CSV table of C-alpha atoms and ligand atoms in Angstrom, one decimal:
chain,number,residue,atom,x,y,z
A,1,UNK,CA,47.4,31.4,5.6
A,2,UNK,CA,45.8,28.1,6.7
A,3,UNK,CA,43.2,28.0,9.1
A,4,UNK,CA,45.5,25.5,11.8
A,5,UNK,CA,42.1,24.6,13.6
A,6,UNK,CA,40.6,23.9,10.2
A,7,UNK,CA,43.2,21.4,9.6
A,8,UNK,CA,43.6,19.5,12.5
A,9,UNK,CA,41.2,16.4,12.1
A,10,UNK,CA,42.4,14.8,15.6
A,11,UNK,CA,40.0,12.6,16.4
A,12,UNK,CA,41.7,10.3,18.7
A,13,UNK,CA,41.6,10.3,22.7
A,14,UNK,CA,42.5,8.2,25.3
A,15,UNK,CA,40.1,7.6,27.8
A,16,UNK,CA,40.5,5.3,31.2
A,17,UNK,CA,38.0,2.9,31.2
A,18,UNK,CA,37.5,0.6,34.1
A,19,UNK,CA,41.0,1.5,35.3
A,20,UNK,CA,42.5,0.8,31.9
A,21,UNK,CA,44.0,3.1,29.3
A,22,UNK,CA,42.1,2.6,26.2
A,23,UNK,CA,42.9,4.6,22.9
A,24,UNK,CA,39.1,6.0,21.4
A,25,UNK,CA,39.0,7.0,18.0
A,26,UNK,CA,35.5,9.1,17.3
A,27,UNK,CA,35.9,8.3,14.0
A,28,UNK,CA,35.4,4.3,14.6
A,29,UNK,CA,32.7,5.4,16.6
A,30,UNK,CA,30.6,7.4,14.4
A,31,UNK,CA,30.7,4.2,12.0
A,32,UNK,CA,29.2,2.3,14.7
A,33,UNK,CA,26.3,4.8,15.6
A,34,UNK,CA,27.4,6.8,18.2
A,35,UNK,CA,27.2,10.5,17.3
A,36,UNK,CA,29.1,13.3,18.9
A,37,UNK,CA,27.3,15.8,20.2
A,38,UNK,CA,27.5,19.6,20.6
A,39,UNK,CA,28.0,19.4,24.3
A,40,UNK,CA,31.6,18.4,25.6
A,41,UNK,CA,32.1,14.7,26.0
A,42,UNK,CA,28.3,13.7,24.9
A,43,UNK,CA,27.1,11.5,22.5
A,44,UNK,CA,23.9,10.0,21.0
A,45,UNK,CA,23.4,6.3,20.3
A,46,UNK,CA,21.6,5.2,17.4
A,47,UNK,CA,19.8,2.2,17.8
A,48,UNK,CA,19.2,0.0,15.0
A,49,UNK,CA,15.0,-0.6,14.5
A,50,UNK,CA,14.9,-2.2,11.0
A,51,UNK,CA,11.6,-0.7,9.7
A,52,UNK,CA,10.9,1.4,12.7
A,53,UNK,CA,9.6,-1.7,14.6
A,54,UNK,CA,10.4,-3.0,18.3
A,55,UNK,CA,8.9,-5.4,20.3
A,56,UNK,CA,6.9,-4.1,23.3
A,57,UNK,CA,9.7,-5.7,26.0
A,58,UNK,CA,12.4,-4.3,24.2
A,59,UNK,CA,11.2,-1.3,24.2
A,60,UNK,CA,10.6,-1.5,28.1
A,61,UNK,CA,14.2,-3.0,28.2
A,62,UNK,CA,15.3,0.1,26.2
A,63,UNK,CA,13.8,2.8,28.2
A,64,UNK,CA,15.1,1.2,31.2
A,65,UNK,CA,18.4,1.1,29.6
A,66,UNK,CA,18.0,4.8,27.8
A,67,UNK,CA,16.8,6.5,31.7
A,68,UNK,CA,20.0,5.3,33.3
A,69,UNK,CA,22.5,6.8,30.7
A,70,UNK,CA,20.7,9.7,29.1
A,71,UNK,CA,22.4,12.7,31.0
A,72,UNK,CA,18.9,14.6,30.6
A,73,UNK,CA,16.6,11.1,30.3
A,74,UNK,CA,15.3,12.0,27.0
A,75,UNK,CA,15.3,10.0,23.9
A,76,UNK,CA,14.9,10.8,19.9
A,77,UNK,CA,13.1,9.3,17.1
A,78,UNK,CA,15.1,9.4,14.1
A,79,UNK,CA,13.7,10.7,10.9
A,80,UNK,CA,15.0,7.1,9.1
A,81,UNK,CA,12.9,5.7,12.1
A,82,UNK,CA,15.7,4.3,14.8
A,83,UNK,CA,15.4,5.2,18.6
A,84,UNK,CA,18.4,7.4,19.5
A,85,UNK,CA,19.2,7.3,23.1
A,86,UNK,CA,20.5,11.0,24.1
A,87,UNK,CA,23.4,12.7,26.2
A,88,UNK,CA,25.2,9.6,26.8
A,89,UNK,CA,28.7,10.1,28.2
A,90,UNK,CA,31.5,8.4,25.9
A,91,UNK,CA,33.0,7.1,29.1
A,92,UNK,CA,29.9,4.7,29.5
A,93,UNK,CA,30.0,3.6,25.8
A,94,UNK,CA,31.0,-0.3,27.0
A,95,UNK,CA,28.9,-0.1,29.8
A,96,UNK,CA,25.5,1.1,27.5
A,97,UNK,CA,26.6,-1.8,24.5
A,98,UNK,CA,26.8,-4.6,27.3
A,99,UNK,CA,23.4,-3.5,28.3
A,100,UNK,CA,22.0,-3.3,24.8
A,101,UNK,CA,23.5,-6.4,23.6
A,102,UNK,CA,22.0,-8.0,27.1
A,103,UNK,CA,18.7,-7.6,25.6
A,104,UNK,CA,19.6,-8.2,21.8
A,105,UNK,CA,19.9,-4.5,21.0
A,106,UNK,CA,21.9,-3.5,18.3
A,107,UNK,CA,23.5,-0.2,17.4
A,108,UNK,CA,23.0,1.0,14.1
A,109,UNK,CA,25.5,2.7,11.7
A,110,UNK,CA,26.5,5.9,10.0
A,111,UNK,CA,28.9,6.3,7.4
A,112,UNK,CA,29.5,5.1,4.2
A,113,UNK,CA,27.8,2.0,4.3
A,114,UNK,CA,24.1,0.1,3.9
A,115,UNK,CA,22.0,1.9,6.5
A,116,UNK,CA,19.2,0.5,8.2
A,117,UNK,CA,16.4,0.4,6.1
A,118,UNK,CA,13.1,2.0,6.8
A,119,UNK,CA,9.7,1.0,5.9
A,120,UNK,CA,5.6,1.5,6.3
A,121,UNK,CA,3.5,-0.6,7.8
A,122,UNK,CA,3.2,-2.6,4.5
A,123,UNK,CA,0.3,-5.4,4.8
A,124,UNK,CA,1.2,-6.8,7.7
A,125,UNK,CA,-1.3,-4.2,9.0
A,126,UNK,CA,-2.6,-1.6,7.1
A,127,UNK,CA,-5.2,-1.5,4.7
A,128,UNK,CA,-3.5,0.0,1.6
A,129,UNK,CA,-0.7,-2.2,1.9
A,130,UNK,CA,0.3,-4.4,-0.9
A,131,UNK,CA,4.0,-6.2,0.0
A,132,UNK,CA,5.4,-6.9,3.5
A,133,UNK,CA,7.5,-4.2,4.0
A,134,UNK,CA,8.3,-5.1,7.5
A,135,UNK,CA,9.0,-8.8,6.2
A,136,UNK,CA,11.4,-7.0,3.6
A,137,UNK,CA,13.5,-4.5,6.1
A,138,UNK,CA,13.7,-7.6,8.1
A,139,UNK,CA,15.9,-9.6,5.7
A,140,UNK,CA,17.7,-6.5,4.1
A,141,UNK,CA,18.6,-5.8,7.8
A,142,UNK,CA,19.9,-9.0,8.3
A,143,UNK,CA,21.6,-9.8,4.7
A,144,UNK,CA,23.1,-6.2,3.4
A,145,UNK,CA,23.2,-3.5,7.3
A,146,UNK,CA,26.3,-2.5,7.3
A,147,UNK,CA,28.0,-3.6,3.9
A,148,UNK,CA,30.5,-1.1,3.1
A,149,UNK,CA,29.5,1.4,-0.5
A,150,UNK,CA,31.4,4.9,-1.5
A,151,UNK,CA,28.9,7.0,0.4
A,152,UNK,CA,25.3,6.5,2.5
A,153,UNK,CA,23.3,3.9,0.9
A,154,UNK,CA,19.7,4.3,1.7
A,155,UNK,CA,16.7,1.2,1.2
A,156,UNK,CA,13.6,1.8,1.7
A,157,UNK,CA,10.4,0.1,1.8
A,158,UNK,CA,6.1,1.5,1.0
A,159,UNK,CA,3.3,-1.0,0.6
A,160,UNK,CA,1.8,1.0,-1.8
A,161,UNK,CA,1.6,4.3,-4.1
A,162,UNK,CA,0.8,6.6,-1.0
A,163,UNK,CA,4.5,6.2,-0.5
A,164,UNK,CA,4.7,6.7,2.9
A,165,UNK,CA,8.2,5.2,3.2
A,166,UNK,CA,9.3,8.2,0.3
A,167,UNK,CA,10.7,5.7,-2.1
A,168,UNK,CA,11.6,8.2,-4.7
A,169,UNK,CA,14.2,9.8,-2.1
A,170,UNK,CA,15.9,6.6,-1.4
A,171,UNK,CA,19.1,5.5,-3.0
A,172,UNK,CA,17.1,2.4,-3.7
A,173,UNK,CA,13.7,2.1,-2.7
A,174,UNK,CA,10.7,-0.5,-3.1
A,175,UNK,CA,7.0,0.5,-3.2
A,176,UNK,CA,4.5,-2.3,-3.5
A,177,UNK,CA,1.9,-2.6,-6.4
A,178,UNK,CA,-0.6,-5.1,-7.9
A,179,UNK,CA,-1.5,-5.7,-11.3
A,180,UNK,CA,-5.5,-6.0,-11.5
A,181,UNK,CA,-7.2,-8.2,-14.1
A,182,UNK,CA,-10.8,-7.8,-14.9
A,183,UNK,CA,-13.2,-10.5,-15.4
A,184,UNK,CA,-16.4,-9.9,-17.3
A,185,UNK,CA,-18.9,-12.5,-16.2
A,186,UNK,CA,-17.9,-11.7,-12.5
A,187,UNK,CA,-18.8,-7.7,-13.3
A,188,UNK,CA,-22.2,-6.5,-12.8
A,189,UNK,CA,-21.7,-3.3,-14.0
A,190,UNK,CA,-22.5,-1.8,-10.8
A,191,UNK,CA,-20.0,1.4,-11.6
A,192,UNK,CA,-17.8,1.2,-8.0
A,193,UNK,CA,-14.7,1.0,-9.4
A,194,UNK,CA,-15.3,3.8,-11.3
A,195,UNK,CA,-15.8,5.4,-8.6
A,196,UNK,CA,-13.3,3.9,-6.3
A,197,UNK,CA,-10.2,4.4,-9.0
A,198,UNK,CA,-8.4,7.9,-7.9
A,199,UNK,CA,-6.2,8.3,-11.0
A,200,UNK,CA,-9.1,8.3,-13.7
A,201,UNK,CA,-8.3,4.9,-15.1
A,202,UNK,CA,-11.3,3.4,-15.0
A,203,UNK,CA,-14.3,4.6,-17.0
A,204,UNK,CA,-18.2,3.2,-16.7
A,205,UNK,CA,-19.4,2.3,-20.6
A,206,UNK,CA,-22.5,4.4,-20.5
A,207,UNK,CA,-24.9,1.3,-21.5
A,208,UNK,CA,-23.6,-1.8,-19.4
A,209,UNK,CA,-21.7,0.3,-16.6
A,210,UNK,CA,-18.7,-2.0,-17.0
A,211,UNK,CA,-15.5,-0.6,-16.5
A,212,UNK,CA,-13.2,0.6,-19.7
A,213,UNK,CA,-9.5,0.6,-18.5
A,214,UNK,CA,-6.8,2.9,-19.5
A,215,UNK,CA,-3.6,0.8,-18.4
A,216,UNK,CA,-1.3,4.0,-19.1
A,217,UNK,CA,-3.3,6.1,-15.7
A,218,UNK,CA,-3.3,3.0,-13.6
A,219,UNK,CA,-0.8,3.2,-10.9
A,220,UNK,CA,-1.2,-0.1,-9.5
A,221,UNK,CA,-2.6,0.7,-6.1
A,222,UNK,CA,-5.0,-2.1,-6.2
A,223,UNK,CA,-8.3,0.2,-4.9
A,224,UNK,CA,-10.4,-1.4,-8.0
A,225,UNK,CA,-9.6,-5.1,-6.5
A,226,UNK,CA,-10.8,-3.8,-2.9
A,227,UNK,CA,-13.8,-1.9,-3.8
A,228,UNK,CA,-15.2,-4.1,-6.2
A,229,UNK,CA,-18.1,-5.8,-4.6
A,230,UNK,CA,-18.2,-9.0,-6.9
A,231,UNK,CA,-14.0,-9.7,-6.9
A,232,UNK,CA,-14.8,-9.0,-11.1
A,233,UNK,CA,-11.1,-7.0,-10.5
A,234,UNK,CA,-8.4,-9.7,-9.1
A,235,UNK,CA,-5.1,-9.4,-8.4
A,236,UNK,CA,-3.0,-11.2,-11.4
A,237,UNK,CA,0.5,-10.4,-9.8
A,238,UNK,CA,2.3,-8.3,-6.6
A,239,UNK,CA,5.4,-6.5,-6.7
A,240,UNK,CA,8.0,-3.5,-6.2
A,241,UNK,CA,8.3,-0.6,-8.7
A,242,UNK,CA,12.2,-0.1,-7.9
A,243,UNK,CA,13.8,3.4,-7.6
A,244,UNK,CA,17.0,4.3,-7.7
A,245,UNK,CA,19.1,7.4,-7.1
A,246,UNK,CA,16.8,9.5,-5.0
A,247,UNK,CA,18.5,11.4,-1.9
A,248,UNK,CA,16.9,14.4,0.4
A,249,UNK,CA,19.5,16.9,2.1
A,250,UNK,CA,21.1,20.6,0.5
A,251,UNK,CA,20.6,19.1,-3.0
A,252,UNK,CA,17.8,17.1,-2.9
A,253,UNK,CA,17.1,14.2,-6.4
A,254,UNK,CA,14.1,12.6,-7.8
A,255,UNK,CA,14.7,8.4,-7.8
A,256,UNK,CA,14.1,7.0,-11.2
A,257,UNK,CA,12.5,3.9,-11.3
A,258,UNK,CA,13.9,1.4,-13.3
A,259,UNK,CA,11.5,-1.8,-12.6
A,260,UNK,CA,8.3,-2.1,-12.3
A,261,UNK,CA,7.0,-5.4,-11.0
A,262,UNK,CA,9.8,-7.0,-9.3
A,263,UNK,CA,8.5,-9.6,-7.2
A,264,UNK,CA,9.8,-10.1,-3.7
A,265,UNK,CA,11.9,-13.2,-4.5
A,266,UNK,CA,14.4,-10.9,-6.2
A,267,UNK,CA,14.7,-7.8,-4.1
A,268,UNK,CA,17.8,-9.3,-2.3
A,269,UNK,CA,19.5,-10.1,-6.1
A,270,UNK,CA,18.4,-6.6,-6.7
A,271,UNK,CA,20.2,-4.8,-3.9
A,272,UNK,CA,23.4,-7.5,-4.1
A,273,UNK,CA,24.0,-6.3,-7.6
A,274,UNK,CA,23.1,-2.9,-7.4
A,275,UNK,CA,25.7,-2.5,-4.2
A,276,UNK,CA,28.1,-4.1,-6.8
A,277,UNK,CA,27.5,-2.0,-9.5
A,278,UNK,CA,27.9,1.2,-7.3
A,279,UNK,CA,31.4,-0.4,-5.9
A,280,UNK,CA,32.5,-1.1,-8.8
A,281,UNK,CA,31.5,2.2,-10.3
A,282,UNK,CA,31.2,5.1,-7.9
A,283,UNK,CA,33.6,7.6,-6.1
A,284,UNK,CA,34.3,8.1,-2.6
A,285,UNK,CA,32.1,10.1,-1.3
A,286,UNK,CA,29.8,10.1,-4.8
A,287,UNK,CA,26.1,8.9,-3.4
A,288,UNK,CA,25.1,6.5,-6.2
A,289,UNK,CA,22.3,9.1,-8.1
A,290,UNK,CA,25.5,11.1,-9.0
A,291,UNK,CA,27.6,8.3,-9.7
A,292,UNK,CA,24.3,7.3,-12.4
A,293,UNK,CA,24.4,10.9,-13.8
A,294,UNK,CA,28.2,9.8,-14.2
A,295,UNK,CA,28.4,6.7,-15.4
A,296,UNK,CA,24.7,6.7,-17.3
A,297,UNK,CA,21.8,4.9,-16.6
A,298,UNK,CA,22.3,2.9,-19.5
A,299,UNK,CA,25.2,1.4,-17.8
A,300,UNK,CA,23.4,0.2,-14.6
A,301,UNK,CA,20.4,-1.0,-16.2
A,302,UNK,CA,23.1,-3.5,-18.5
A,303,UNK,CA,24.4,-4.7,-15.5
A,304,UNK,CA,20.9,-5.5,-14.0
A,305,UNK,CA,19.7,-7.2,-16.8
A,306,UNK,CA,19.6,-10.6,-14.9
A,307,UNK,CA,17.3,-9.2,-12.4
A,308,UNK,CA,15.3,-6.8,-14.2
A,309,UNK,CA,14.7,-8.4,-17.1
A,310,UNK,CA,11.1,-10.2,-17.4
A,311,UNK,CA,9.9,-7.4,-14.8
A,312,UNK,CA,9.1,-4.4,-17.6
A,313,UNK,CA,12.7,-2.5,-16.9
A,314,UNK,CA,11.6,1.4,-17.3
A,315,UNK,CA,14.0,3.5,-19.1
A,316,UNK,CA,14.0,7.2,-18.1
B,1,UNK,CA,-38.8,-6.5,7.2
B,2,UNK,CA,-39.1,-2.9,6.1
B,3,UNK,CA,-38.9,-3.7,1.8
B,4,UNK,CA,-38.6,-6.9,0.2
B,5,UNK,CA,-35.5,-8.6,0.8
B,6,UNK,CA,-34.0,-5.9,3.0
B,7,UNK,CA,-34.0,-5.6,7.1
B,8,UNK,CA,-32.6,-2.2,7.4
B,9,UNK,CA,-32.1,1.0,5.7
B,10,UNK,CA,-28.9,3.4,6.5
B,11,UNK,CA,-29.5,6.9,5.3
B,12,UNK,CA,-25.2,8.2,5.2
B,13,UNK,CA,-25.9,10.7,2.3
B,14,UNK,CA,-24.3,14.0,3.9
B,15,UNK,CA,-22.1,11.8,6.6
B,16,UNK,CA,-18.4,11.5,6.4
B,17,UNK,CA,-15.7,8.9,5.9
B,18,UNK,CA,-14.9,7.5,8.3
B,19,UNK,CA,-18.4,7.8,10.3
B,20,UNK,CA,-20.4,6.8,7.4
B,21,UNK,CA,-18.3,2.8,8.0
B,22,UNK,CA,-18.3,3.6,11.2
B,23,UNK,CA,-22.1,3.6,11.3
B,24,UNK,CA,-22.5,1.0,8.9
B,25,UNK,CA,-20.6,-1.4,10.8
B,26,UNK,CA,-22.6,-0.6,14.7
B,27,UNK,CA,-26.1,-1.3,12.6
B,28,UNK,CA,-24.5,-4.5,11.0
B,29,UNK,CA,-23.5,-5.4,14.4
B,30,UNK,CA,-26.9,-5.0,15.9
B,31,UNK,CA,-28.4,-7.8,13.0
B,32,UNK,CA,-28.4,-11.4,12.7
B,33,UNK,CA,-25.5,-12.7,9.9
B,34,UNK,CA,-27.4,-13.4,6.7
B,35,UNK,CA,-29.8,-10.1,6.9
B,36,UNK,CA,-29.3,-7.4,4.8
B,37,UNK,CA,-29.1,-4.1,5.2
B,38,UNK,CA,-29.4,-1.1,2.7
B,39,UNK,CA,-27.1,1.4,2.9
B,40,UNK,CA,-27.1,4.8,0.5
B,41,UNK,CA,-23.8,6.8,0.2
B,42,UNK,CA,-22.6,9.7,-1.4
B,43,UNK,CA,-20.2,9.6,-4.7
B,44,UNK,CA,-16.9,10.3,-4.4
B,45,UNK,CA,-14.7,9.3,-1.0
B,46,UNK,CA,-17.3,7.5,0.7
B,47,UNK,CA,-18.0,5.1,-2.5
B,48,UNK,CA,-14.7,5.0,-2.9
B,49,UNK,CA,-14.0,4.1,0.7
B,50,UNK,CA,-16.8,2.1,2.5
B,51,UNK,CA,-17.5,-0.7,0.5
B,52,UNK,CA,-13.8,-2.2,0.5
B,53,UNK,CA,-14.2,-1.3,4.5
B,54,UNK,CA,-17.3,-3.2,4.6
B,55,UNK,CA,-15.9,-6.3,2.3
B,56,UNK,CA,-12.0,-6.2,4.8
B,57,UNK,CA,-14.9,-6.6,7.4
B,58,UNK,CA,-16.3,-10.0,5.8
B,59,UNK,CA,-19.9,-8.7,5.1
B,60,UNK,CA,-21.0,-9.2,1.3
B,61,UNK,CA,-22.0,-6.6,-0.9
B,62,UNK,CA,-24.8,-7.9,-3.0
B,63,UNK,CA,-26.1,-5.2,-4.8
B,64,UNK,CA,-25.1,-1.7,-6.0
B,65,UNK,CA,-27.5,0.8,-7.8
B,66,UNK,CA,-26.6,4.2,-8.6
B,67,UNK,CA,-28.9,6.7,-8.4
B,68,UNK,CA,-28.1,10.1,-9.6
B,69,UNK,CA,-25.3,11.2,-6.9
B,70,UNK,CA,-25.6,8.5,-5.0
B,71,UNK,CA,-25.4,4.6,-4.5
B,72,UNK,CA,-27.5,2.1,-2.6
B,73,UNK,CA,-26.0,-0.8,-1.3
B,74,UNK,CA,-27.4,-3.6,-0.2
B,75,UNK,CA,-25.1,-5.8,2.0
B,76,UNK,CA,-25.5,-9.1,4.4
B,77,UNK,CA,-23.9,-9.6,6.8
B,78,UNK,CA,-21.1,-12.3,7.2
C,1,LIG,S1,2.8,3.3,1.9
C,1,LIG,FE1,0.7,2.5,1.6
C,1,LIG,S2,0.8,0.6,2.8
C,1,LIG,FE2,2.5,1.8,3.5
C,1,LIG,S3,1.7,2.9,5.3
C,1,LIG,FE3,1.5,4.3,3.5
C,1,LIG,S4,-0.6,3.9,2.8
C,1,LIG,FE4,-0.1,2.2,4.1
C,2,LIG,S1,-5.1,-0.2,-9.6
C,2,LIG,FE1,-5.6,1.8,-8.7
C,2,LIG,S2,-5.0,3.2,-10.3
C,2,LIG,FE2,-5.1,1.2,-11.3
C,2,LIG,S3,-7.2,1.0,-12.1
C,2,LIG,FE3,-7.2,0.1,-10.0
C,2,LIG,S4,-7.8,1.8,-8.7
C,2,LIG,FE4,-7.2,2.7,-10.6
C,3,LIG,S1,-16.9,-2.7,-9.2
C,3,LIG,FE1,-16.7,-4.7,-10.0
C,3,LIG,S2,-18.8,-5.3,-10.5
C,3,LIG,FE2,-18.8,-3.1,-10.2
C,3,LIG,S3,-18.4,-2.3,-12.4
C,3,LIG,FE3,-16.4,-2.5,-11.4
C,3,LIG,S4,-15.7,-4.5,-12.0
C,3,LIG,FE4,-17.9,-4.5,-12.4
């Protein structure tokens, strides 16, 4: 025997707002980042903070906004970095998007679509920060947010090999690196990058102290170039060591990276064709690490060849 | 001027990131810009962490010996 709860999927209400009848589908809402909540006839709003950033007057704007409909004035910070305003009351759903919009607020999205990308502090600010993370959640905010795919689709951006932003469980993610040439009559021999380098990739030459470089330990995080007291290690070029088909939740997969130095010029091509690719070749529902196990990686990396090619394409 | 060519010495061998810079950076505030100071740190995180502190801060590093465990620096101030 069926389960007649189990199969009824009603979702849609009608509601009177402002002394209209209005039809509300919670479906159409939960696409437009409104979440329904446990308790009966609340929902969370998901704000949409590319890169986990907000101006200080929004922010005031926001709490203001966020203390007048939160039935129990509290707010949450997502883990993929938005604000999410709590216990609002579907009734006031026009009433809290005027508001937002007011101050130039947007709501994010769930769904099957291009999320909201998250990202470190990159170099606009910290140290360790190769690429402008922030710069780059800015534009795929504004270019890709919201572009319909066959399941999530996850971007992410870290400045650098820490990997704060957790590239590798991204559907596609970006960390920053730096390619770092030596020059010998700069180099005193003074041993500090020896020192400084983390992964064993740089060795001292017993006599002369000058560094001996093993290219396959180096993970391009650039500490040689900032420790260096003579600038004898420069930077010869900046990019993004791509990843691609990385998720978290019950069954949790590794990204494999597939480029290694793709300079920022081309991250837009790189997400406009990859978005293609998994249209074109994944399954409703399918996030697009299964849909590579599918299809094969060979596959996607042939379709990315205009992109990818030049910037050392890894094959796994 | 304590030796020749340097106008302070900083003893950080036992002192941890990030009170070693922090240290470093207070004495090199107290000093004129083109002195130098000598500064002796450990091996490991602290050489691997206070001289790109002290170059993001604009002073120059212009020597480095290493002695044994650990490294004297001399740096001027920018
Ligand atoms: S990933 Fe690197 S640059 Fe970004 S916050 Fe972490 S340490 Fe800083
Ligand atoms: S870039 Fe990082 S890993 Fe590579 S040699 Fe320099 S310090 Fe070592
Ligand atoms: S830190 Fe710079 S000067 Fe010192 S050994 Fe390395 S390359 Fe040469």
């Amino acid at each position: 025997m069926t389960d007649h709860f189990i199969q009824d999927k009603t979702t849609k209400v009608t509601v009177n707002l402002e002394g209209a009848e209005q039809k509300m589908d919670f479906n159409d809402l939960k696409s437009g980042g409104f979440i329904k909540q446990r308790q009966k006839d609340l929902f969370t709003v998901r704000l949409r903070c590319p890169g986990g950033k907000l101006t200080t007057e929004k922010l005031i704007e926001i709490s203001k906004i966020a203390h007048k409909y939160s039935k129990k004035g509290v707010v949450h910070f997502s883990f993929r970095q938005s604000l999410e305003i709590l216990y609002v009351d579907y009734k006031e759903f026009n009433a809290i998007v005027a508001e937002l919009e007011k101050i130039g607020q947007k709501v994010a999205s769930c769904g099957p679509r291009v999320r909201v990308p998250t990202a470190c502090g990159g170099c606009e600010y910290n140290p360790n920060g190769l690429t402008d993370t922030q710069k780059m959640a800015e534009m795929v905010d504004q270019t890709f947010f919201g572009t319909p795919t066959p399941h999530k689709f996850k971007t992410s951006f870290s400045g650098c090999p820490i990997d704060c932003a957790r590239t590798k469980e991204m559907d596609l993610g970006f960390q920053g690196v730096v390619d770092p040439k030596w020059e010998e009559e700069a180099c005193t021999g003074c041993t500090i990058c020896s020192e400084a380098c983390k992964e064993g990739a740089i060795e001292s030459d017993p006599d002369t102290g000058k560094p001996i470089f093993d290219p396959l330990k180096c993970i391009w995080c650039g500490d040689c170039i900032r420790a260096c007291p003579t600038e004898a290690w420069r930077p010869k070029r900046y990019g993004h060591i791509v990843r691609i088909g990385g998720k978290h939740g019950r069954h949790p997969m590794e990204a494999v990276e597939v480029c290694s130095f793709l300079p920022d010029e081309k991250v837009a091509d790189a997400i406009r064709l990859t978005i293609e690719w998994y249209n074109a070749n994944g399954k409703r529902g399918e996030r697009i690490g299964n849909t590579l196990k599918r299809v094969g990686l060979d596959n996607y990396l042939k379709f990315m060849e205009p992109v990818f090619r030049n910037n050392e394409t890894v094959k796994a | 001027m304590s030796e020749s060519g340097t106008h302070a010495t900083l003893d950080l061998r036992g002192v941890m990131c990030p009170i070693n810079f922090v240290k470093t950076k207070l004495k090199l505030e107290m000093m004129s810009p083109g002195e130098v100071l000598e500064v002796i740190l450990d091996s490991g995180e602290p050489i691997q962490n206070v001289p790109k502190s002290i170059k993001e801060e604009g002073h120059r590093i212009i020597e480095v010996k290493k002695e044994g465990d650990f490294f004297r620096l001399k740096v001027e101030k920018g």
